[in-house]
Coordinates of N, CA and C in Angstrom, one line a residue:
X1 N -19.4 -15.7 18.8 CA -18.3 -14.9 19.5 C -17.2 -14.7 18.6
X2 N -16.7 -13.5 18.7 CA -15.5 -13.1 17.9 C -14.2 -13.5 18.6
X3 N -13.5 -14.3 17.8 CA -12.2 -14.8 18.4 C -11.1 -13.6 18.3
X4 N -10.3 -13.5 19.3 CA -9.2 -12.5 19.3 C -8.3 -12.7 18.1
X5 N -7.8 -11.7 17.6 CA -6.7 -11.8 16.6 C -5.4 -12.3 17.3
X6 N -4.7 -13.1 16.5 CA -3.5 -13.7 17.1 C -2.3 -13.5 16.1
X7 N -1.2 -13.1 16.7 CA 0.0 -12.9 15.9 C 0.4 -14.2 15.1
X8 N 0.1 -15.3 15.7 CA 0.5 -16.6 15.0 C -0.5 -17.1 14.0
X9 N -1.8 -16.5 14.1 CA -2.8 -17.0 13.2 C -3.2 -16.0 12.1
X10 N -2.9 -14.7 12.3 CA -3.4 -13.6 11.4 C -2.4 -13.3 10.3
X11 N -2.9 -12.8 9.2 CA -2.2 -12.3 8.0 C -3.0 -11.0 7.6
X12 N -2.2 -10.2 6.9 CA -2.8 -8.9 6.4 C -3.0 -9.0 4.9
X13 N -4.1 -8.7 4.3 CA -4.3 -8.7 2.9 C -4.6 -7.2 2.5
X14 N -3.8 -6.7 1.6 CA -4.0 -5.3 1.1 C -4.6 -5.5 -0.4
X15 N -5.8 -5.1 -0.5 CA -6.5 -5.4 -1.7 C -6.6 -4.2 -2.7
X16 N -5.8 -4.3 -3.7 CA -6.0 -3.3 -4.9 C -5.9 -1.8 -4.6
X17 N -5.0 -1.4 -3.8 CA -4.9 0.0 -3.5 C -3.9 0.5 -4.6
X18 N -4.4 0.8 -5.8 CA -3.7 1.1 -6.9 C -3.8 2.5 -7.5
X19 N -2.8 2.9 -8.2 CA -2.7 4.3 -8.7 C -4.0 4.9 -9.3
X20 N -4.5 4.2 -10.3 CA -5.7 4.7 -11.0 C -7.0 4.7 -10.3
X21 N -7.0 3.7 -9.3 CA -8.2 3.7 -8.4 C -8.1 4.9 -7.4
X22 N -6.9 5.0 -6.9 CA -6.6 6.1 -5.9 C -6.9 7.5 -6.4
X23 N -6.6 7.6 -7.8 CA -6.8 8.9 -8.4 C -8.3 9.4 -8.4
X24 N -9.2 8.4 -8.3 CA -10.7 8.8 -8.4 C -11.3 8.8 -6.9
X25 N -10.5 8.6 -5.9 CA -11.0 8.7 -4.6 C -11.0 10.1 -4.1
X26 N -11.9 10.5 -3.2 CA -11.8 11.8 -2.5 C -10.5 11.9 -1.8
X27 N -9.8 13.1 -1.9 CA -8.5 13.2 -1.4 C -8.4 12.9 0.1
X28 N -9.4 13.3 0.9 CA -9.3 13.0 2.4 C -9.6 11.6 2.7
X29 N -10.4 10.9 1.9 CA -10.6 9.5 2.0 C -9.3 8.7 1.6
X30 N -8.7 9.1 0.6 CA -7.5 8.4 0.2 C -6.4 8.6 1.2
X31 N -6.3 9.8 1.8 CA -5.3 10.1 2.8 C -5.6 9.2 4.0
X32 N -6.8 9.1 4.4 CA -7.1 8.2 5.6 C -6.9 6.8 5.4
X33 N -7.2 6.2 4.2 CA -7.0 4.8 4.1 C -5.5 4.5 3.9
X34 N -4.8 5.4 3.3 CA -3.3 5.3 3.1 C -2.7 5.3 4.5
X35 N -3.0 6.2 5.3 CA -2.5 6.3 6.7 C -2.8 5.0 7.5
X36 N -4.1 4.6 7.4 CA -4.4 3.4 8.2 C -3.9 2.1 7.7
X37 N -3.8 2.0 6.3 CA -3.1 0.8 5.7 C -1.6 0.8 6.1
X38 N -1.0 1.9 6.1 CA 0.4 2.0 6.6 C 0.6 1.5 8.0
X39 N -0.3 1.9 8.9 CA -0.4 1.4 10.3 C -0.5 -0.1 10.4
X40 N -1.4 -0.6 9.6 CA -1.6 -2.1 9.5 C -0.3 -2.8 9.0
X41 N 0.3 -2.2 8.0 CA 1.5 -2.8 7.5 C 2.6 -2.7 8.6
X42 N 2.8 -1.6 9.3 CA 3.7 -1.5 10.3 C 3.5 -2.6 11.4
X43 N 2.2 -2.7 11.8 CA 1.8 -3.8 12.8 C 2.3 -5.1 12.3
X44 N 2.0 -5.4 11.0 CA 2.3 -6.7 10.4 C 3.8 -6.9 10.4
X45 N 4.6 -5.9 10.1 CA 6.0 -5.9 10.1 C 6.5 -6.2 11.5
X46 N 6.1 -5.4 12.5 CA 6.6 -5.6 13.9 C 6.2 -6.9 14.5
X47 N 5.0 -7.4 14.2 CA 4.5 -8.6 14.8 C 4.7 -9.9 13.9
X48 N 5.4 -9.7 12.9 CA 5.8 -10.9 12.0 C 4.6 -11.5 11.3
X49 N 3.6 -10.7 10.9 CA 2.5 -11.3 10.2 C 2.8 -11.3 8.6
X50 N 2.4 -12.3 7.9 CA 2.5 -12.2 6.5 C 1.7 -11.1 5.9
X51 N 2.1 -10.5 4.8 CA 1.4 -9.4 4.1 C 1.2 -9.9 2.7
X52 N 0.0 -9.9 2.2 CA -0.3 -10.2 0.9 C -0.9 -9.0 0.2
X53 N -0.3 -8.6 -0.9 CA -0.8 -7.5 -1.7 C -1.3 -7.9 -3.1
X54 N -2.6 -7.6 -3.3 CA -3.1 -8.0 -4.6 C -3.3 -6.7 -5.5
X55 N -3.2 -6.9 -6.8 CA -3.4 -5.8 -7.7 C -4.4 -6.3 -8.8
X56 N -5.5 -5.5 -9.0 CA -6.4 -5.8 -10.0 C -6.0 -5.2 -11.3
X57 N -5.8 -6.1 -12.3 CA -5.5 -5.7 -13.7 C -4.6 -4.5 -13.7
X58 N -3.3 -4.6 -13.3 CA -2.4 -3.4 -13.1 C -2.1 -2.8 -14.5
X59 N -2.2 -3.5 -15.6 CA -2.0 -2.9 -16.9 C -3.0 -1.7 -17.1
X60 N -4.2 -1.9 -16.6 CA -5.2 -0.8 -16.7 C -5.3 0.1 -15.5
X61 N -5.1 -0.4 -14.3 CA -5.3 0.3 -13.1 C -4.0 0.8 -12.4
X62 N -2.9 0.4 -13.0 CA -1.6 0.8 -12.4 C -1.2 0.0 -11.2
X63 N 0.0 0.3 -10.7 CA 0.5 -0.5 -9.6 C 0.0 0.0 -8.3
X64 N 0.4 -0.7 -7.2 CA 0.1 -0.3 -5.8 C 0.7 1.1 -5.6
X65 N 0.0 2.0 -4.9 CA 0.4 3.4 -4.7 C 1.8 3.4 -4.0
X66 N 2.6 4.4 -4.4 CA 3.9 4.5 -3.9 C 4.1 4.5 -2.4
X67 N 3.3 5.1 -1.7 CA 3.4 5.2 -0.2 C 3.3 3.8 0.4
X68 N 2.4 2.9 -0.2 CA 2.3 1.6 0.3 C 3.5 0.7 -0.2
X69 N 3.9 1.0 -1.3 CA 5.1 0.2 -1.9 C 6.3 0.5 -0.9
X70 N 6.5 1.7 -0.5 CA 7.5 2.0 0.5 C 7.3 1.3 1.8
X71 N 6.1 1.3 2.2 CA 5.8 0.7 3.6 C 6.0 -0.9 3.5
X72 N 5.8 -1.5 2.4 CA 6.0 -3.0 2.4 C 7.4 -3.4 2.0
X73 N 8.1 -2.5 1.5 CA 9.5 -2.8 1.0 C 10.3 -3.5 2.0
X74 N 10.9 -4.6 1.7 CA 11.8 -5.3 2.5 C 11.1 -6.3 3.5
X75 N 9.8 -6.3 3.6 CA 9.1 -7.2 4.6 C 9.4 -8.6 4.2
X76 N 9.9 -9.3 5.2 CA 10.4 -10.7 5.0 C 9.2 -11.6 4.6
X77 N 8.0 -11.4 4.9 CA 6.9 -12.2 4.6 C 5.9 -11.5 3.6
X78 N 6.5 -10.9 2.6 CA 5.6 -10.2 1.6 C 5.4 -11.1 0.5
X79 N 4.0 -11.1 0.1 CA 3.6 -11.9 -1.1 C 2.7 -11.0 -1.9
X80 N 2.9 -11.1 -3.3 CA 2.1 -10.3 -4.2 C 1.6 -11.1 -5.3
X81 N 0.5 -10.6 -5.8 CA 0.0 -11.3 -7.1 C -0.9 -10.3 -7.8
X82 N -1.0 -10.5 -9.1 CA -1.9 -9.7 -9.9 C -3.1 -10.6 -10.2
X83 N -4.2 -10.0 -10.5 CA -5.5 -10.8 -10.7 C -6.4 -10.1 -11.6
X84 N -7.3 -10.9 -12.2 CA -8.4 -10.4 -13.0 C -9.7 -10.6 -12.3
X85 N -9.7 -11.6 -11.3 CA -10.9 -11.8 -10.5 C -11.1 -10.6 -9.6
X86 N -12.3 -10.3 -9.3 CA -12.6 -9.3 -8.3 C -12.2 -9.7 -6.9
X87 N -12.4 -11.0 -6.6 CA -12.1 -11.5 -5.3 C -10.7 -11.9 -5.3
X88 N -9.9 -11.4 -4.4 CA -8.5 -11.8 -4.3 C -8.5 -13.3 -3.8
X89 N -9.5 -13.7 -3.0 CA -9.6 -15.0 -2.5 C -9.9 -16.1 -3.7
X90 N -10.4 -15.6 -4.7 CA -10.8 -16.4 -5.9 C -9.7 -16.5 -6.9
X91 N -8.6 -15.7 -6.7 CA -7.5 -15.8 -7.7 C -6.7 -17.1 -7.6
X92 N -6.3 -17.7 -8.6 CA -5.5 -18.9 -8.5 C -4.2 -18.7 -7.7
X93 N -3.5 -17.6 -7.8 CA -2.3 -17.3 -7.1 C -2.6 -17.3 -5.5
X94 N -3.7 -16.7 -5.2 CA -4.0 -16.8 -3.8 C -4.3 -18.2 -3.3
X95 N -5.1 -18.9 -4.1 CA -5.4 -20.3 -3.8 C -4.2 -21.2 -3.5
X96 N -3.1 -20.9 -4.3 CA -1.9 -21.6 -4.1 C -1.1 -21.1 -2.9
X97 N -1.2 -19.8 -2.6 CA -0.4 -19.2 -1.5 C -1.0 -19.4 -0.1
X98 N -2.3 -19.3 0.0 CA -3.0 -19.3 1.3 C -2.6 -20.5 2.2
X99 N -2.7 -21.7 1.6 CA -2.4 -22.9 2.5 C -0.9 -22.9 3.0
X100 N 0.0 -22.4 2.2 CA 1.4 -22.3 2.5 C 1.7 -21.4 3.7
X101 N 0.8 -20.3 3.9 CA 1.0 -19.4 5.0 C 0.6 -19.9 6.3
X102 N -0.4 -20.9 6.3 CA -0.8 -21.5 7.5 C -1.5 -20.6 8.4
X103 N -2.2 -19.6 7.9 CA -3.0 -18.6 8.7 C -4.5 -18.8 8.5
X104 N -5.2 -18.6 9.6 CA -6.7 -18.8 9.5 C -7.5 -17.5 9.8
X105 N -6.7 -16.4 10.0 CA -7.3 -15.1 10.3 C -6.8 -14.2 9.2
X106 N -7.7 -13.3 8.6 CA -7.3 -12.3 7.7 C -7.8 -11.0 8.1
X107 N -6.9 -10.0 8.1 CA -7.2 -8.6 8.3 C -7.1 -8.0 6.9
X108 N -8.3 -7.4 6.5 CA -8.4 -6.9 5.1 C -8.5 -5.3 5.1
X109 N -7.9 -4.8 4.1 CA -8.0 -3.4 3.8 C -7.9 -3.2 2.3
X110 N -8.4 -2.1 1.7 CA -8.3 -2.0 0.3 C -9.4 -1.2 -0.4
X111 N -9.4 -1.4 -1.7 CA -10.4 -0.8 -2.6 C -11.1 -1.8 -3.5
X112 N -12.2 -1.6 -4.0 CA -13.2 -0.8 -3.5 C -14.1 -1.7 -2.6
X113 N -14.7 -1.0 -1.6 CA -15.4 -1.7 -0.5 C -16.5 -2.6 -1.0
X114 N -17.3 -2.1 -2.0 CA -18.5 -2.9 -2.5 C -18.1 -3.9 -3.6
X115 N -16.9 -3.9 -4.1 CA -16.5 -4.8 -5.1 C -15.4 -5.8 -4.7
X116 N -14.2 -5.4 -4.8 CA -13.1 -6.3 -4.5 C -13.0 -6.7 -3.0
X117 N -13.2 -5.6 -2.1 CA -13.0 -6.0 -0.7 C -14.2 -6.9 -0.3
X118 N -15.4 -6.6 -0.7 CA -16.5 -7.4 -0.4 C -16.4 -8.8 -0.9
X119 N -16.1 -9.0 -2.2 CA -16.0 -10.3 -2.8 C -14.8 -11.1 -2.2
X120 N -13.7 -10.4 -1.8 CA -12.6 -11.1 -1.2 C -13.0 -11.6 0.2
X121 N -13.6 -10.7 1.0 CA -14.1 -11.1 2.3 C -15.1 -12.3 2.3
X122 N -16.0 -12.2 1.3 CA -17.0 -13.3 1.1 C -16.3 -14.6 0.8
X123 N -15.3 -14.5 -0.1 CA -14.6 -15.7 -0.5 C -13.7 -16.3 0.6
X124 N -13.1 -15.4 1.4 CA -12.3 -15.9 2.6 C -13.2 -16.6 3.6
X125 N -14.3 -16.0 3.9 CA -15.3 -16.6 4.8 C -15.8 -17.9 4.3
X126 N -16.2 -18.0 3.1 CA -16.6 -19.2 2.5 C -15.6 -20.3 2.6
X127 N -14.3 -20.0 2.6 CA -13.2 -21.0 2.7 C -12.9 -21.3 4.2
X128 N -13.7 -20.7 5.1 CA -13.5 -21.0 6.5 C -12.6 -20.2 7.3
X129 N -12.1 -19.1 6.7 CA -11.2 -18.1 7.5 C -12.1 -17.1 8.3
X130 N -11.5 -16.7 9.4 CA -12.0 -15.5 10.1 C -11.5 -14.2 9.4
X131 N -12.4 -13.3 9.1 CA -12.0 -12.2 8.4 C -12.4 -10.9 9.2
X132 N -11.4 -10.0 9.3 CA -11.6 -8.7 10.0 C -11.4 -7.7 9.0
X133 N -12.4 -6.9 8.6 CA -12.3 -5.8 7.6 C -12.2 -4.5 8.4
X134 N -11.2 -3.7 8.1 CA -11.0 -2.4 8.8 C -11.8 -1.4 8.0
X135 N -12.9 -0.9 8.6 CA -13.8 0.1 7.9 C -13.1 1.3 7.6
X136 N -12.1 1.7 8.4 CA -11.3 2.9 8.1 C -10.1 2.7 7.3
X137 N -10.0 1.5 6.7 CA -8.9 1.3 5.8 C -9.4 0.7 4.5
X138 N -10.7 0.9 4.2 CA -11.3 0.5 2.9 C -12.1 1.8 2.4
X139 N -12.3 1.8 1.1 CA -13.0 2.9 0.5 C -13.7 2.5 -0.8
X140 N -14.6 3.4 -1.2 CA -15.2 3.3 -2.6 C -15.2 4.7 -3.1
X141 N -15.6 4.8 -4.4 CA -15.6 6.1 -4.9 C -16.7 7.0 -4.3
X142 N -17.8 6.4 -3.8 CA -18.9 7.1 -3.2 C -19.0 6.6 -1.8
X143 N -19.5 7.4 -0.9 CA -19.8 7.0 0.4 C -20.9 6.0 0.5
X144 N -21.9 6.1 -0.4 CA -23.0 5.2 -0.5 C -22.4 3.8 -0.8
X145 N -21.6 3.7 -1.7 CA -21.0 2.4 -2.1 C -20.1 1.8 -1.0
X146 N -19.4 2.7 -0.2 CA -18.6 2.2 0.9 C -19.6 1.6 2.0
X147 N -20.7 2.4 2.2 CA -21.7 1.8 3.2 C -22.3 0.5 2.8
X148 N -22.6 0.4 1.5 CA -23.2 -0.9 1.0 C -22.1 -1.9 1.1
X149 N -20.9 -1.6 0.8 CA -19.8 -2.6 0.9 C -19.6 -3.1 2.4
X150 N -19.7 -2.2 3.4 CA -19.7 -2.6 4.8 C -20.8 -3.5 5.1
X151 N -22.0 -3.2 4.7 CA -23.1 -4.1 5.0 C -23.0 -5.5 4.4
X152 N -22.6 -5.5 3.1 CA -22.3 -6.8 2.4 C -21.3 -7.6 3.1
X153 N -20.2 -6.9 3.5 CA -19.1 -7.7 4.1 C -19.6 -8.3 5.4
X154 N -20.3 -7.5 6.3 CA -20.8 -8.0 7.5 C -21.8 -9.2 7.3
X155 N -22.7 -9.0 6.3 CA -23.7 -10.1 6.1 C -23.0 -11.4 5.5
X156 N -21.8 -11.2 4.9 CA -21.1 -12.4 4.4 C -20.4 -13.1 5.6
X157 N -20.4 -12.5 6.7 CA -19.8 -13.2 7.9 C -18.5 -12.6 8.4
X158 N -18.0 -11.5 7.9 CA -16.8 -10.9 8.3 C -17.1 -10.0 9.5
X159 N -16.1 -9.7 10.2 CA -16.1 -8.7 11.3 C -15.8 -7.3 10.8
X160 N -16.7 -6.4 11.0 CA -16.3 -5.0 10.7 C -15.6 -4.4 11.9
X161 N -14.4 -3.9 11.7 CA -13.6 -3.4 12.7 C -12.9 -2.1 12.3
X162 N -11.8 -1.7 13.0 CA -11.1 -0.6 12.7 C -9.6 -0.9 12.8
X163 N -8.8 -0.1 12.2 CA -7.3 -0.3 12.2 C -6.8 -0.4 13.7
X164 N -7.3 0.6 14.5 CA -6.8 0.6 15.9 C -7.3 -0.6 16.7
X165 N -8.5 -1.1 16.5 CA -9.0 -2.2 17.1 C -8.2 -3.5 16.8
X166 N -7.8 -3.6 15.5 CA -7.0 -4.7 15.1 C -5.6 -4.7 15.7
X167 N -5.0 -3.5 15.7 CA -3.6 -3.3 16.2 C -3.6 -3.7 17.7
X168 N -4.5 -3.2 18.5 CA -4.5 -3.4 19.9 C -4.9 -4.9 20.2
X169 N -5.8 -5.5 19.4 CA -6.1 -6.9 19.6 C -4.9 -7.8 19.3
X170 N -4.1 -7.4 18.4 CA -2.9 -8.2 18.1 C -1.8 -7.9 19.2
X171 N -1.7 -6.7 19.7 CA -0.7 -6.4 20.8 C -1.0 -7.1 22.1
X172 N -2.3 -7.2 22.4 CA -2.8 -7.8 23.6 C -2.5 -7.1 24.9
X173 N -1.4 -6.4 25.0 CA -0.9 -5.7 26.3 C -0.1 -4.6 25.9
X174 N 0.0 -3.7 26.9 CA 0.9 -2.5 26.8 C 2.3 -2.8 27.4
X175 N 3.2 -1.8 27.1 CA 4.4 -1.8 27.9 C 5.7 -2.3 27.1
X176 N 5.5 -3.0 26.0 CA 6.7 -3.4 25.3 C 7.0 -2.5 24.1
X177 N 8.1 -2.7 23.5 CA 8.5 -1.8 22.3 C 7.5 -1.8 21.2
X178 N 6.9 -3.0 20.9 CA 5.9 -3.0 19.8 C 4.7 -2.1 20.1
X179 N 4.2 -2.1 21.4 CA 3.2 -1.3 21.8 C 3.5 0.2 21.7
X180 N 4.7 0.5 22.1 CA 5.2 1.9 22.1 C 5.3 2.4 20.6
X181 N 5.9 1.6 19.8 CA 6.0 2.0 18.4 C 4.7 2.2 17.7
X182 N 3.8 1.2 17.9 CA 2.5 1.2 17.2 C 1.6 2.2 17.8
X183 N 1.7 2.5 19.1 CA 0.9 3.7 19.7 C 1.3 5.0 19.1
X184 N 2.6 5.2 18.8 CA 3.1 6.4 18.2 C 2.5 6.5 16.8
X185 N 2.5 5.4 16.1 CA 2.0 5.4 14.7 C 0.6 5.8 14.6
X186 N -0.2 5.3 15.6 CA -1.6 5.6 15.7 C -2.0 7.0 16.0
X187 N -1.2 7.6 16.9 CA -1.5 9.0 17.3 C -1.4 10.0 16.2

């Protein structure tokens, strides 16, 4: 059974959405994952979830794209690290950070689905975390590799979901200011 996402148990991990990777994505795919990742960041901000941003070898792949840098700016629970490992979960900085956060659910988005997202999801599941990967907030350079990535993530034990499904799972109910603001962001 899939456990519901919880504001007190979940954290968001943004995996390697970097300038030089973004430059080789189809423009409509990049626009979609940027939009959906921004929605996830806004949900994390409003609902007080920690946000972890990883960057794969930024000297070669550049930094996190500007639109997402703007979205995470000033978040009280923002954590960042650079890595050489494909799996963010396998990076020493993440290993040191994760226990301090005290979260056992991870919502994942990022690049590329069949490499860093897959290996991160697999690593998180292996460490006992519940992992929800937003299919509409991950991408690969090719649709075939995105599909392979989704299949691998699911076989590794993560839940394939969507941005909207995660947001409404975290919200649990309608009617408050968080619901109104996030509903507007999704439309």
